[in-house]
mmCIF file of C-alpha atoms in Angstrom:
data_model
loop_
_atom_site.group_PDB
_atom_site.id
_atom_site.type_symbol
_atom_site.label_atom_id
_atom_site.label_comp_id
_atom_site.label_asym_id
_atom_site.label_seq_id
_atom_site.Cartn_x
_atom_site.Cartn_y
_atom_site.Cartn_z
ATOM 1 C CA MET A 1 -7.116 -20.921 -76.398
ATOM 2 C CA LEU A 2 -5.374 -21.479 -73.085
ATOM 3 C CA ARG A 3 -6.176 -24.712 -71.304
ATOM 4 C CA LEU A 4 -5.357 -25.392 -67.676
ATOM 5 C CA ALA A 5 -5.210 -28.710 -65.935
ATOM 6 C CA SER A 6 -8.042 -29.124 -63.455
ATOM 7 C CA GLY A 7 -5.558 -29.341 -60.550
ATOM 8 C CA CYS A 8 -4.118 -25.900 -61.342
ATOM 9 C CA LEU A 9 -7.279 -23.917 -60.641
ATOM 10 C CA PRO A 10 -7.104 -24.204 -56.818
ATOM 11 C CA LEU A 11 -3.434 -23.144 -56.894
ATOM 12 C CA ILE A 12 -4.199 -20.117 -59.076
ATOM 13 C CA LEU A 13 -7.088 -19.069 -56.825
ATOM 14 C CA ALA A 14 -4.917 -19.446 -53.714
ATOM 15 C CA ALA A 15 -2.175 -17.312 -55.267
ATOM 16 C CA LEU A 16 -4.649 -14.585 -56.223
ATOM 17 C CA LEU A 17 -6.186 -14.554 -52.748
ATOM 18 C CA ALA A 18 -2.780 -14.467 -51.025
ATOM 19 C CA SER A 19 -1.493 -11.567 -53.134
ATOM 20 C CA PRO A 20 -3.144 -8.783 -51.042
ATOM 21 C CA CYS A 21 -1.692 -10.341 -47.866
ATOM 22 C CA VAL A 22 1.818 -10.225 -49.304
ATOM 23 C CA HIS A 23 1.389 -6.574 -50.289
ATOM 24 C CA ALA A 24 0.067 -5.734 -46.810
ATOM 25 C CA GLN A 25 3.102 -7.406 -45.228
ATOM 26 C CA GLU A 26 5.441 -5.474 -47.527
ATOM 27 C CA ALA A 27 3.693 -2.207 -46.634
ATOM 28 C CA ALA A 28 3.993 -3.004 -42.916
ATOM 29 C CA ALA A 29 7.714 -3.753 -43.327
ATOM 30 C CA VAL A 30 8.273 -0.460 -45.158
ATOM 31 C CA GLU A 31 6.331 1.411 -42.459
ATOM 32 C CA GLU A 32 8.407 -0.230 -39.685
ATOM 33 C CA ALA A 33 11.657 0.585 -41.496
ATOM 34 C CA ALA A 34 10.602 4.231 -41.722
ATOM 35 C CA ARG A 35 10.536 4.369 -37.909
ATOM 36 C CA TRP A 36 14.301 3.817 -37.765
ATOM 37 C CA SER A 37 17.120 6.102 -38.835
ATOM 38 C CA ILE A 38 20.732 5.104 -39.397
ATOM 39 C CA HIS A 39 23.562 7.598 -39.740
ATOM 40 C CA GLY A 40 27.275 7.056 -39.999
ATOM 41 C CA LYS A 41 30.534 8.586 -41.081
ATOM 42 C CA VAL A 42 34.154 7.637 -41.577
ATOM 43 C CA THR A 43 37.025 10.077 -41.160
ATOM 44 C CA ALA A 44 40.652 9.731 -42.217
ATOM 45 C CA ALA A 45 42.920 12.008 -40.165
ATOM 46 C CA SER A 46 46.631 12.706 -40.076
ATOM 47 C CA ASP A 47 46.594 12.253 -36.272
ATOM 48 C CA ASN A 48 44.058 11.367 -33.578
ATOM 49 C CA HIS A 49 44.102 14.023 -30.829
ATOM 50 C CA PHE A 50 42.116 14.200 -27.612
ATOM 51 C CA ARG A 51 42.530 17.235 -25.367
ATOM 52 C CA GLY A 52 45.787 18.145 -27.054
ATOM 53 C CA LEU A 53 47.425 14.721 -26.714
ATOM 54 C CA THR A 54 48.091 12.407 -29.636
ATOM 55 C CA LEU A 55 46.326 9.068 -29.360
ATOM 56 C CA SER A 56 47.792 7.647 -32.549
ATOM 57 C CA ASN A 57 51.462 8.459 -31.836
ATOM 58 C CA ARG A 58 51.441 11.100 -34.592
ATOM 59 C CA SER A 59 50.344 8.471 -37.137
ATOM 60 C CA PRO A 60 47.304 8.510 -39.442
ATOM 61 C CA ALA A 61 44.016 7.511 -37.855
ATOM 62 C CA LEU A 62 40.809 6.047 -39.250
ATOM 63 C CA ILE A 63 37.723 7.017 -37.241
ATOM 64 C CA ALA A 64 34.250 5.506 -37.736
ATOM 65 C CA GLU A 65 30.964 6.505 -36.105
ATOM 66 C CA ALA A 66 27.451 5.059 -36.401
ATOM 67 C CA THR A 67 24.112 5.949 -34.808
ATOM 68 C CA VAL A 68 20.869 3.974 -34.974
ATOM 69 C CA ALA A 69 17.738 5.705 -33.640
ATOM 70 C CA HIS A 70 14.059 4.829 -33.339
ATOM 71 C CA GLU A 71 11.217 7.336 -33.522
ATOM 72 C CA THR A 72 10.405 6.598 -29.855
ATOM 73 C CA GLY A 73 13.655 8.328 -28.876
ATOM 74 C CA PHE A 74 15.814 5.286 -28.112
ATOM 75 C CA TYR A 75 19.206 5.210 -29.820
ATOM 76 C CA GLY A 76 22.501 3.340 -29.956
ATOM 77 C CA TRP A 77 25.825 4.904 -30.859
ATOM 78 C CA ALA A 78 29.262 3.475 -31.630
ATOM 79 C CA TRP A 79 32.585 5.245 -32.223
ATOM 80 C CA ALA A 80 35.864 3.512 -33.089
ATOM 81 C CA SER A 81 39.388 4.608 -33.936
ATOM 82 C CA ASN A 82 42.838 3.156 -34.139
ATOM 83 C CA VAL A 83 45.126 4.305 -31.291
ATOM 84 C CA ASP A 84 48.762 3.824 -30.400
ATOM 85 C CA LEU A 85 49.455 4.618 -26.756
ATOM 86 C CA GLY A 86 52.829 2.863 -26.779
ATOM 87 C CA ASP A 87 51.822 0.381 -24.068
ATOM 88 C CA GLY A 88 51.543 -2.716 -26.266
ATOM 89 C CA ALA A 89 47.812 -3.030 -25.619
ATOM 90 C CA ASP A 90 45.091 -3.333 -28.259
ATOM 91 C CA ASP A 91 45.285 -0.595 -30.839
ATOM 92 C CA VAL A 92 41.551 0.157 -31.113
ATOM 93 C CA GLU A 93 39.406 2.443 -29.002
ATOM 94 C CA LEU A 94 35.710 1.565 -29.045
ATOM 95 C CA ASP A 95 33.082 3.729 -27.367
ATOM 96 C CA LEU A 96 29.463 2.553 -27.133
ATOM 97 C CA ALA A 97 26.355 4.298 -25.829
ATOM 98 C CA LEU A 98 22.655 3.554 -25.450
ATOM 99 C CA GLY A 99 20.166 6.217 -24.550
ATOM 100 C CA TRP A 100 16.813 7.866 -24.858
ATOM 101 C CA SER A 101 16.222 11.396 -26.047
ATOM 102 C CA LYS A 102 12.965 13.203 -26.548
ATOM 103 C CA GLU A 103 11.972 16.813 -26.933
ATOM 104 C CA LEU A 104 9.854 17.813 -23.944
ATOM 105 C CA GLY A 105 8.445 21.000 -25.440
ATOM 106 C CA GLU A 106 9.027 24.700 -25.101
ATOM 107 C CA ILE A 107 10.314 26.097 -21.852
#
């Protein structure tokens, strides 16, 4: 037979009563996470071209892109690549955007 100390009973009851609250919080967190979408990609290229001009001085380029969007239509976007313009400046191009997009319906 299992015997419990008299001081353990209140702790056990509190844990049992709190259990549904923890599950409700977990369900709410999962529901909130489902409202967001995250997409990304990484590309390795032999050269980084823009409008016919090389941006990487005919060297390999690594290009990364990421988008985070919420079901309300708000989104953030980032694009980065190594560049070599021969001017001694930083060798990374970083483009950032924030916006809102929503389908308005049929026209």
